[in-house]
N, CA, C and O atoms as CSV, one atom per row, in Angstrom:
chain,resi,resn,atom,element,x,y,z
A,1,UNK,N,N,115.570,81.160,105.353
A,1,UNK,CA,C,114.612,82.257,105.269
A,1,UNK,C,C,114.783,83.126,106.506
A,1,UNK,O,O,114.758,82.631,107.632
A,2,UNK,N,N,114.955,84.405,106.291
A,2,UNK,CA,C,115.053,85.349,107.404
A,2,UNK,C,C,113.880,86.317,107.335
A,2,UNK,O,O,113.474,86.747,106.255
A,3,UNK,N,N,113.355,86.646,108.483
A,3,UNK,CA,C,112.221,87.543,108.554
A,3,UNK,C,C,112.521,88.685,109.512
A,3,UNK,O,O,113.226,88.510,110.506
A,4,UNK,N,N,111.986,89.837,109.207
A,4,UNK,CA,C,112.147,90.997,110.073
A,4,UNK,C,C,110.821,91.715,110.187
A,4,UNK,O,O,110.271,92.190,109.193
A,5,UNK,N,N,110.313,91.790,111.397
A,5,UNK,CA,C,109.037,92.452,111.652
A,5,UNK,C,C,109.286,93.857,112.170
A,5,UNK,O,O,110.199,94.087,112.963
A,6,UNK,N,N,108.465,94.795,111.715
A,6,UNK,CA,C,108.590,96.161,112.213
A,6,UNK,C,C,107.261,96.883,112.025
A,6,UNK,O,O,106.361,96.398,111.340
A,7,UNK,N,N,107.162,98.036,112.639
A,7,UNK,CA,C,105.958,98.839,112.493
A,7,UNK,C,C,105.133,98.985,113.761
A,7,UNK,O,O,104.106,99.663,113.749
A,8,UNK,N,N,105.561,98.363,114.857
A,8,UNK,CA,C,104.811,98.482,116.095
A,8,UNK,C,C,104.906,99.882,116.682
A,8,UNK,O,O,105.641,100.738,116.190
A,9,UNK,N,N,104.148,100.085,117.739
A,9,UNK,CA,C,104.180,101.389,118.385
A,9,UNK,C,C,103.139,101.487,119.478
A,9,UNK,O,O,102.485,100.508,119.837
A,10,UNK,N,N,103.004,102.693,119.998
A,10,UNK,CA,C,102.029,102.989,121.045
A,10,UNK,C,C,100.898,103.809,120.430
A,10,UNK,O,O,101.127,104.887,119.881
A,11,UNK,N,N,99.679,103.287,120.528
A,11,UNK,CA,C,98.522,103.986,119.971
A,11,UNK,C,C,97.388,103.938,120.979
A,11,UNK,O,O,97.419,103.179,121.947
A,12,UNK,N,N,96.387,104.767,120.726
A,12,UNK,CA,C,95.190,104.744,121.562
A,12,UNK,C,C,94.177,103.749,121.009
A,12,UNK,O,O,94.212,103.402,119.829
A,13,UNK,N,N,93.292,103.305,121.860
A,13,UNK,CA,C,92.232,102.407,121.433
A,13,UNK,C,C,91.449,103.019,120.282
A,13,UNK,O,O,91.129,104.207,120.293
A,14,UNK,N,N,91.146,102.191,119.291
A,14,UNK,CA,C,90.426,102.646,118.115
A,14,UNK,C,C,91.314,103.044,116.957
A,14,UNK,O,O,90.838,103.219,115.835
A,15,UNK,N,N,92.593,103.187,117.221
A,15,UNK,CA,C,93.531,103.598,116.176
A,15,UNK,C,C,93.931,102.410,115.298
A,15,UNK,O,O,93.499,101.278,115.515
A,16,UNK,N,N,94.759,102.700,114.314
A,16,UNK,CA,C,95.238,101.680,113.383
A,16,UNK,C,C,96.759,101.658,113.358
A,16,UNK,O,O,97.418,102.663,113.626
A,17,UNK,N,N,97.289,100.518,113.038
A,17,UNK,CA,C,98.724,100.337,112.805
A,17,UNK,C,C,98.893,99.332,111.675
A,17,UNK,O,O,98.046,98.462,111.472
A,18,UNK,N,N,99.986,99.458,110.947
A,18,UNK,CA,C,100.312,98.446,109.964
A,18,UNK,C,C,101.687,97.865,110.284
A,18,UNK,O,O,102.686,98.583,110.328
A,19,UNK,N,N,101.716,96.584,110.502
A,19,UNK,CA,C,102.972,95.877,110.717
A,19,UNK,C,C,103.471,95.336,109.381
A,19,UNK,O,O,102.687,94.977,108.503
A,20,UNK,N,N,104.770,95.288,109.254
A,20,UNK,CA,C,105.397,94.737,108.055
A,20,UNK,C,C,106.331,93.609,108.443
A,20,UNK,O,O,106.959,93.640,109.501
A,21,UNK,N,N,106.413,92.627,107.588
A,21,UNK,CA,C,107.337,91.513,107.771
A,21,UNK,C,C,108.121,91.354,106.480
A,21,UNK,O,O,107.594,90.876,105.475
A,22,UNK,N,N,109.370,91.753,106.514
A,22,UNK,CA,C,110.238,91.618,105.341
A,22,UNK,C,C,110.845,90.226,105.339
A,22,UNK,O,O,111.443,89.797,106.325
A,23,UNK,N,N,110.687,89.535,104.235
A,23,UNK,CA,C,111.162,88.160,104.107
A,23,UNK,C,C,112.354,88.152,103.164
A,23,UNK,O,O,112.361,88.842,102.145
A,24,UNK,N,N,113.358,87.365,103.516
A,24,UNK,CA,C,114.633,87.440,102.798
A,24,UNK,C,C,114.583,86.878,101.398
A,24,UNK,O,O,115.469,87.146,100.588
A,25,UNK,N,N,113.562,86.103,101.104
A,25,UNK,CA,C,113.496,85.557,99.756
A,25,UNK,C,C,112.049,85.342,99.354
A,25,UNK,O,O,111.139,85.404,100.180
A,26,UNK,N,N,111.860,85.096,98.100
A,26,UNK,CA,C,110.517,84.925,97.555
A,26,UNK,C,C,109.821,83.742,98.212
A,26,UNK,O,O,110.366,82.640,98.286
A,27,UNK,N,N,108.612,83.991,98.683
A,27,UNK,CA,C,107.908,82.933,99.419
A,27,UNK,C,C,106.545,82.620,98.830
A,27,UNK,O,O,105.763,81.880,99.426
A,28,UNK,N,N,106.262,83.169,97.683
A,28,UNK,CA,C,104.899,83.134,97.180
A,28,UNK,C,C,104.276,81.752,97.188
A,28,UNK,O,O,103.199,81.551,97.748
A,29,UNK,N,N,104.946,80.812,96.574
A,29,UNK,CA,C,104.290,79.524,96.381
A,29,UNK,C,C,104.809,78.444,97.309
A,29,UNK,O,O,104.319,77.315,97.285
A,30,UNK,N,N,105.793,78.777,98.123
A,30,UNK,CA,C,106.431,77.713,98.894
A,30,UNK,C,C,106.289,77.876,100.403
A,30,UNK,O,O,106.473,76.911,101.145
A,31,UNK,N,N,105.964,79.077,100.867
A,31,UNK,CA,C,105.905,79.277,102.310
A,31,UNK,C,C,104.606,79.960,102.717
A,31,UNK,O,O,104.088,80.836,102.024
A,32,UNK,N,N,104.110,79.531,103.852
A,32,UNK,CA,C,103.055,80.275,104.526
A,32,UNK,C,C,103.709,81.228,105.520
A,32,UNK,O,O,104.678,80.868,106.188
A,33,UNK,N,N,103.186,82.419,105.615
A,33,UNK,CA,C,103.677,83.391,106.587
A,33,UNK,C,C,102.569,83.686,107.580
A,33,UNK,O,O,101.432,83.965,107.197
A,34,UNK,N,N,102.903,83.621,108.826
A,34,UNK,CA,C,101.920,83.870,109.868
A,34,UNK,C,C,102.354,84.979,110.798
A,34,UNK,O,O,103.544,85.235,110.979
A,35,UNK,N,N,101.376,85.625,111.380
A,35,UNK,CA,C,101.605,86.586,112.453
A,35,UNK,C,C,101.112,85.961,113.763
A,35,UNK,O,O,100.017,85.405,113.836
A,36,UNK,N,N,101.943,86.070,114.773
A,36,UNK,CA,C,101.597,85.623,116.111
A,36,UNK,C,C,101.806,86.794,117.072
A,36,UNK,O,O,102.471,87.776,116.742
A,37,UNK,N,N,101.237,86.670,118.244
A,37,UNK,CA,C,101.468,87.683,119.262
A,37,UNK,C,C,101.573,87.029,120.627
A,37,UNK,O,O,101.027,85.954,120.877
A,38,UNK,N,N,102.293,87.714,121.498
A,38,UNK,CA,C,102.452,87.208,122.861
A,38,UNK,C,C,102.368,88.362,123.827
A,38,UNK,O,O,103.185,89.282,123.798
A,39,UNK,N,N,101.370,88.301,124.683
A,39,UNK,CA,C,101.201,89.300,125.732
A,39,UNK,C,C,101.904,88.819,126.993
A,39,UNK,O,O,102.113,87.617,127.157
A,40,UNK,N,N,102.276,89.737,127.889
A,40,UNK,CA,C,102.967,89.340,129.120
A,40,UNK,C,C,102.172,88.300,129.903
A,40,UNK,O,O,100.983,88.474,130.169
A,41,UNK,N,N,102.853,87.217,130.268
A,41,UNK,CA,C,102.221,86.179,131.060
A,41,UNK,C,C,101.303,85.259,130.294
A,41,UNK,O,O,100.652,84.398,130.887
A,42,UNK,N,N,101.239,85.426,128.983
A,42,UNK,CA,C,100.354,84.591,128.168
A,42,UNK,C,C,101.154,83.822,127.125
A,42,UNK,O,O,102.292,84.169,126.810
A,43,UNK,N,N,100.541,82.785,126.604
A,43,UNK,CA,C,101.182,82.005,125.556
A,43,UNK,C,C,101.106,82.748,124.224
A,43,UNK,O,O,100.240,83.595,124.006
A,44,UNK,N,N,102.035,82.404,123.349
A,44,UNK,CA,C,102.015,82.972,122.008
A,44,UNK,C,C,100.778,82.460,121.277
A,44,UNK,O,O,100.467,81.270,121.334
A,45,UNK,N,N,100.082,83.349,120.598
A,45,UNK,CA,C,98.857,82.948,119.913
A,45,UNK,C,C,98.871,83.367,118.456
A,45,UNK,O,O,99.459,84.385,118.088
A,46,UNK,N,N,98.223,82.575,117.646
A,46,UNK,CA,C,98.083,82.844,116.224
A,46,UNK,C,C,97.173,84.041,116.014
A,46,UNK,O,O,96.147,84.184,116.679
A,47,UNK,N,N,97.563,84.901,115.079
A,47,UNK,CA,C,96.753,86.067,114.741
A,47,UNK,C,C,96.192,85.938,113.325
A,47,UNK,O,O,94.983,86.041,113.118
A,48,UNK,N,N,97.075,85.714,112.358
A,48,UNK,CA,C,96.659,85.626,110.963
A,48,UNK,C,C,97.750,84.941,110.165
A,48,UNK,O,O,98.921,84.963,110.546
A,49,UNK,N,N,97.356,84.325,109.044
A,49,UNK,CA,C,98.327,83.670,108.188
A,49,UNK,C,C,97.923,83.795,106.734
A,49,UNK,O,O,96.757,84.036,106.422
A,50,UNK,N,N,98.902,83.627,105.835
A,50,UNK,CA,C,98.625,83.789,104.415
A,50,UNK,C,C,99.483,82.838,103.596
A,50,UNK,O,O,100.684,82.687,103.823
A,51,UNK,N,N,98.824,82.207,102.641
A,51,UNK,CA,C,99.494,81.534,101.541
A,51,UNK,C,C,98.785,82.051,100.295
A,51,UNK,O,O,98.901,83.228,99.954
A,52,UNK,N,N,98.073,81.198,99.635
A,52,UNK,CA,C,97.174,81.668,98.592
A,52,UNK,C,C,95.839,82.048,99.180
A,52,UNK,O,O,95.025,82.691,98.518
A,53,UNK,N,N,95.612,81.668,100.384
A,53,UNK,CA,C,94.403,82.039,101.120
A,53,UNK,C,C,94.839,82.693,102.417
A,53,UNK,O,O,96.025,82.737,102.743
A,54,UNK,N,N,93.861,83.197,103.149
A,54,UNK,CA,C,94.175,83.836,104.421
A,54,UNK,C,C,93.362,83.182,105.521
A,54,UNK,O,O,92.310,82.590,105.280
A,55,UNK,N,N,93.876,83.303,106.729
A,55,UNK,CA,C,93.210,82.735,107.900
A,55,UNK,C,C,93.406,83.696,109.062
A,55,UNK,O,O,94.494,84.240,109.252
A,56,UNK,N,N,92.356,83.901,109.833
A,56,UNK,CA,C,92.415,84.820,110.970
A,56,UNK,C,C,91.929,84.125,112.232
A,56,UNK,O,O,91.103,83.214,112.185
A,57,UNK,N,N,92.456,84.575,113.351
A,57,UNK,CA,C,91.880,84.150,114.613
A,57,UNK,C,C,90.562,84.876,114.818
A,57,UNK,O,O,90.348,85.955,114.266
A,58,UNK,N,N,89.699,84.295,115.595
A,58,UNK,CA,C,88.388,84.909,115.840
A,58,UNK,C,C,88.523,86.269,116.510
A,58,UNK,O,O,87.688,87.150,116.306
A,59,UNK,N,N,89.558,86.439,117.298
A,59,UNK,CA,C,89.706,87.672,118.063
A,59,UNK,C,C,90.054,88.882,117.197
A,59,UNK,O,O,89.867,90.021,117.625
A,60,UNK,N,N,90.555,88.647,115.987
A,60,UNK,CA,C,90.935,89.778,115.134
A,60,UNK,C,C,90.149,89.831,113.834
A,60,UNK,O,O,90.275,90.789,113.071
A,61,UNK,N,N,89.348,88.825,113.578
A,61,UNK,CA,C,88.595,88.760,112.316
A,61,UNK,C,C,87.708,89.990,112.180
A,61,UNK,O,O,86.986,90.360,113.106
A,62,UNK,N,N,87.774,90.608,111.024
A,62,UNK,CA,C,86.999,91.816,110.773
A,62,UNK,C,C,87.715,93.096,111.138
A,62,UNK,O,O,87.290,94.177,110.731
A,63,UNK,N,N,88.789,93.000,111.895
A,63,UNK,CA,C,89.566,94.183,112.283
A,63,UNK,C,C,90.947,94.193,111.660
A,63,UNK,O,O,91.465,95.257,111.322
A,64,UNK,N,N,91.550,93.025,111.502
A,64,UNK,CA,C,92.901,92.905,110.962
A,64,UNK,C,C,92.830,92.331,109.544
A,64,UNK,O,O,91.952,91.531,109.221
A,65,UNK,N,N,93.765,92.756,108.721
A,65,UNK,CA,C,93.865,92.236,107.363
A,65,UNK,C,C,95.318,91.886,107.070
A,65,UNK,O,O,96.212,92.716,107.232
A,66,UNK,N,N,95.543,90.662,106.643
A,66,UNK,CA,C,96.885,90.233,106.248
A,66,UNK,C,C,96.969,90.266,104.730
A,66,UNK,O,O,96.019,89.894,104.042
A,67,UNK,N,N,98.099,90.707,104.212
A,67,UNK,CA,C,98.296,90.761,102.771
A,67,UNK,C,C,99.779,90.599,102.479
A,67,UNK,O,O,100.616,90.662,103.379
A,68,UNK,N,N,100.086,90.392,101.212
A,68,UNK,CA,C,101.503,90.249,100.858
A,68,UNK,C,C,101.782,90.989,99.561
A,68,UNK,O,O,100.952,91.043,98.653
A,69,UNK,N,N,102.954,91.543,99.508
A,69,UNK,CA,C,103.464,92.188,98.298
A,69,UNK,C,C,104.570,91.295,97.777
A,69,UNK,O,O,105.686,91.306,98.298
A,70,UNK,N,N,104.262,90.526,96.753
A,70,UNK,CA,C,105.235,89.557,96.261
A,70,UNK,C,C,106.470,90.226,95.675
A,70,UNK,O,O,107.578,89.702,95.783
A,71,UNK,N,N,106.280,91.353,95.073
A,71,UNK,CA,C,107.421,92.050,94.467
A,71,UNK,C,C,108.405,92.521,95.529
A,71,UNK,O,O,109.612,92.577,95.295
A,72,UNK,N,N,107.873,92.856,96.696
A,72,UNK,CA,C,108.722,93.369,97.773
A,72,UNK,C,C,109.056,92.300,98.798
A,72,UNK,O,O,109.772,92.570,99.763
A,73,UNK,N,N,108.545,91.082,98.601
A,73,UNK,CA,C,108.763,90.008,99.584
A,73,UNK,C,C,108.393,90.477,100.992
A,73,UNK,O,O,109.137,90.268,101.950
A,74,UNK,N,N,107.252,91.100,101.088
A,74,UNK,CA,C,106.813,91.647,102.371
A,74,UNK,C,C,105.375,91.215,102.641
A,74,UNK,O,O,104.532,91.199,101.744
A,75,UNK,N,N,105.122,90.870,103.885
A,75,UNK,CA,C,103.775,90.539,104.338
A,75,UNK,C,C,103.351,91.603,105.337
A,75,UNK,O,O,104.113,91.977,106.228
A,76,UNK,N,N,102.133,92.079,105.175
A,76,UNK,CA,C,101.625,93.146,106.017
A,76,UNK,C,C,100.512,92.644,106.922
A,76,UNK,O,O,99.800,91.693,106.600
A,77,UNK,N,N,100.382,93.304,108.053
A,77,UNK,CA,C,99.240,93.076,108.936
A,77,UNK,C,C,98.651,94.450,109.244
A,77,UNK,O,O,99.184,95.202,110.060
A,78,UNK,N,N,97.554,94.758,108.581
A,78,UNK,CA,C,96.845,96.005,108.844
A,78,UNK,C,C,95.915,95.788,110.022
A,78,UNK,O,O,95.038,94.924,109.983
A,79,UNK,N,N,96.108,96.569,111.062
A,79,UNK,CA,C,95.338,96.405,112.289
A,79,UNK,C,C,94.502,97.655,112.515
A,79,UNK,O,O,95.032,98.741,112.745
A,80,UNK,N,N,93.196,97.483,112.444
A,80,UNK,CA,C,92.256,98.582,112.654
A,80,UNK,C,C,91.467,98.368,113.935
A,80,UNK,O,O,91.421,97.262,114.475
A,81,UNK,N,N,90.861,99.417,114.404
A,81,UNK,CA,C,90.019,99.344,115.609
A,81,UNK,C,C,90.740,98.626,116.743
A,81,UNK,O,O,90.196,97.714,117.366
A,82,UNK,N,N,91.955,99.047,116.994
A,82,UNK,CA,C,92.769,98.373,118.006
A,82,UNK,C,C,92.168,98.516,119.395
A,82,UNK,O,O,91.573,99.537,119.741
A,83,UNK,N,N,92.342,97.467,120.169
A,83,UNK,CA,C,91.824,97.405,121.530
A,83,UNK,C,C,92.993,97.211,122.502
A,83,UNK,O,O,94.045,96.710,122.104
A,84,UNK,N,N,92.826,97.595,123.752
A,84,UNK,CA,C,93.900,97.352,124.729
A,84,UNK,C,C,94.313,95.878,124.797
A,84,UNK,O,O,95.478,95.576,125.055
A,85,UNK,N,N,93.390,94.981,124.572
A,85,UNK,CA,C,93.730,93.554,124.628
A,85,UNK,C,C,94.561,93.100,123.426
A,85,UNK,O,O,95.021,91.959,123.394
A,86,UNK,N,N,94.758,93.963,122.454
A,86,UNK,CA,C,95.667,93.653,121.342
A,86,UNK,C,C,97.125,93.932,121.708
A,86,UNK,O,O,98.031,93.619,120.935
A,87,UNK,N,N,97.349,94.509,122.869
A,87,UNK,CA,C,98.705,94.808,123.314
A,87,UNK,C,C,99.515,93.526,123.453
A,87,UNK,O,O,99.123,92.605,124.170
A,88,UNK,N,N,100.642,93.478,122.763
A,88,UNK,CA,C,101.485,92.280,122.757
A,88,UNK,C,C,102.726,92.557,121.929
A,88,UNK,O,O,102.832,93.578,121.251
A,89,UNK,N,N,103.658,91.625,122.000
A,89,UNK,CA,C,104.749,91.597,121.035
A,89,UNK,C,C,104.270,90.759,119.857
A,89,UNK,O,O,103.820,89.627,120.029
A,90,UNK,N,N,104.370,91.322,118.672
A,90,UNK,CA,C,103.915,90.651,117.453
A,90,UNK,C,C,105.116,90.090,116.703
A,90,UNK,O,O,106.129,90.765,116.520
A,91,UNK,N,N,104.978,88.838,116.272
A,91,UNK,CA,C,106.033,88.141,115.544
A,91,UNK,C,C,105.506,87.679,114.193
A,91,UNK,O,O,104.334,87.323,114.068
A,92,UNK,N,N,106.366,87.683,113.187
A,92,UNK,CA,C,106.027,87.001,111.954
A,92,UNK,C,C,106.894,85.749,111.841
A,92,UNK,O,O,108.013,85.693,112.351
A,93,UNK,N,N,106.346,84.754,111.163
A,93,UNK,CA,C,107.014,83.465,111.066
A,93,UNK,C,C,106.664,82.822,109.729
A,93,UNK,O,O,105.663,83.169,109.103
A,94,UNK,N,N,107.497,81.887,109.303
A,94,UNK,CA,C,107.268,81.222,108.029
A,94,UNK,C,C,107.415,79.714,108.195
A,94,UNK,O,O,108.184,79.232,109.027
A,95,UNK,N,N,106.660,78.987,107.384
A,95,UNK,CA,C,106.734,77.536,107.343
A,95,UNK,C,C,106.411,77.100,105.929
A,95,UNK,O,O,105.889,77.871,105.123
A,96,UNK,N,N,106.729,75.862,105.646
A,96,UNK,CA,C,106.484,75.353,104.302
A,96,UNK,C,C,104.994,75.225,104.033
A,96,UNK,O,O,104.242,74.661,104.828
A,97,UNK,N,N,104.590,75.762,102.898
A,97,UNK,CA,C,103.333,75.503,102.227
A,97,UNK,C,C,102.050,75.902,102.927
A,97,UNK,O,O,101.379,76.821,102.458
A,98,UNK,N,N,101.675,75.267,104.015
A,98,UNK,CA,C,100.309,75.364,104.512
A,98,UNK,C,C,100.267,76.182,105.797
A,98,UNK,O,O,101.099,75.999,106.686
A,99,UNK,N,N,99.298,77.081,105.888
A,99,UNK,CA,C,99.110,77.859,107.112
A,99,UNK,C,C,98.817,76.917,108.273
A,99,UNK,O,O,98.089,75.934,108.127
A,100,UNK,N,N,99.386,77.229,109.408
A,100,UNK,CA,C,99.042,76.528,110.648
A,100,UNK,C,C,98.814,77.563,111.738
A,100,UNK,O,O,99.432,78.628,111.739
A,101,UNK,N,N,97.929,77.243,112.657
A,101,UNK,CA,C,97.721,78.120,113.804
A,101,UNK,C,C,98.661,77.764,114.947
A,101,UNK,O,O,98.643,78.421,115.988
A,102,UNK,N,N,99.479,76.739,114.770
A,102,UNK,CA,C,100.360,76.247,115.821
A,102,UNK,C,C,101.755,76.824,115.638
A,102,UNK,O,O,102.390,76.596,114.608
A,103,UNK,N,N,102.229,77.555,116.609
A,103,UNK,CA,C,103.535,78.209,116.484
A,103,UNK,C,C,104.671,77.196,116.360
A,103,UNK,O,O,105.684,77.483,115.722
A,104,UNK,N,N,104.516,76.026,116.955
A,104,UNK,CA,C,105.577,75.018,116.906
A,104,UNK,C,C,105.845,74.523,115.488
A,104,UNK,O,O,106.908,73.962,115.220
A,105,UNK,N,N,104.902,74.723,114.587
A,105,UNK,CA,C,105.058,74.224,113.222
A,105,UNK,C,C,105.805,75.214,112.329
A,105,UNK,O,O,106.107,74.896,111.179
A,106,UNK,N,N,106.102,76.386,112.832
A,106,UNK,CA,C,106.815,77.390,112.049
A,106,UNK,C,C,108.306,77.273,112.299
A,106,UNK,O,O,108.757,77.206,113.442
A,107,UNK,N,N,109.058,77.249,111.217
A,107,UNK,CA,C,110.501,77.007,111.303
A,107,UNK,C,C,111.320,78.292,111.411
A,107,UNK,O,O,112.417,78.292,111.971
A,108,UNK,N,N,110.789,79.366,110.882
A,108,UNK,CA,C,111.551,80.601,110.782
A,108,UNK,C,C,110.775,81.727,111.454
A,108,UNK,O,O,109.574,81.894,111.243
A,109,UNK,N,N,111.494,82.491,112.267
A,109,UNK,CA,C,110.866,83.546,113.038
A,109,UNK,C,C,111.648,84.839,112.906
A,109,UNK,O,O,112.877,84.838,112.841
A,110,UNK,N,N,110.917,85.938,112.867
A,110,UNK,CA,C,111.538,87.236,112.969
A,110,UNK,C,C,111.554,87.687,114.420
A,110,UNK,O,O,110.947,87.061,115.289
A,111,UNK,N,N,112.256,88.777,114.662
A,111,UNK,CA,C,112.216,89.340,116.008
A,111,UNK,C,C,110.861,90.002,116.200
A,111,UNK,O,O,110.198,90.316,115.212
A,112,UNK,N,N,110.443,90.217,117.391
A,112,UNK,CA,C,109.132,90.785,117.640
A,112,UNK,C,C,109.115,92.297,117.529
A,112,UNK,O,O,110.149,92.962,117.590
A,113,UNK,N,N,107.925,92.810,117.367
A,113,UNK,CA,C,107.720,94.260,117.396
A,113,UNK,C,C,106.579,94.540,118.377
A,113,UNK,O,O,105.524,93.910,118.318
A,114,UNK,N,N,106.809,95.485,119.268
A,114,UNK,CA,C,105.867,95.752,120.345
A,114,UNK,C,C,104.705,96.610,119.853
A,114,UNK,O,O,104.903,97.646,119.217
A,115,UNK,N,N,103.500,96.161,120.158
A,115,UNK,CA,C,102.301,96.954,119.925
A,115,UNK,C,C,101.643,97.207,121.273
A,115,UNK,O,O,101.319,96.266,121.997
A,116,UNK,N,N,101.448,98.457,121.604
A,116,UNK,CA,C,100.810,98.826,122.857
A,116,UNK,C,C,99.603,99.703,122.553
A,116,UNK,O,O,99.716,100.728,121.881
A,117,UNK,N,N,98.451,99.284,123.058
A,117,UNK,CA,C,97.219,100.022,122.826
A,117,UNK,C,C,96.711,100.536,124.161
A,117,UNK,O,O,96.375,99.752,125.048
A,118,UNK,N,N,96.654,101.836,124.301
A,118,UNK,CA,C,96.195,102.431,125.557
A,118,UNK,C,C,94.689,102.680,125.502
A,118,UNK,O,O,94.116,102.925,124.440
A,119,UNK,N,N,94.077,102.611,126.665
A,119,UNK,CA,C,92.612,102.816,126.723
A,119,UNK,C,C,92.263,104.272,126.904
A,119,UNK,O,O,91.084,104.621,126.973
C-alpha cells in the first residue's frame, strides 16, 4: 500500500484547508487510514482515523472532519477554524482493519505535507 499526502499550505488563523491522502489501492474494508501530525520538537500525534467509523483527537474534534472517497481511493481531512497550534507536518498512514491512535501500529506511511497557520 502506498500513500501520498498533499494539500498543505500557509494560511491565517481561522481559515480552512483540505488535505488529501491518495491510496494506491482499495482500502475500504481492509485498512484503517489515519492522519497524524508532527510539530517541530514534538512527538508525532494522532489527529483522526477512519474505517467504517471515525475517530478524532480531542484537540481537533469539532473542527476537523475525516472522510473517504472509495471510488477515488482517497481519504480527506477537512480542517476548519485552524489555529497556530495546528502548525505541523501532516502524515497519512494505513494499517490493517482497526483504527489506532498509536503511530507505531501503522505499517504504511505517506510523505508529509506542511501546514502552517499564522496568527
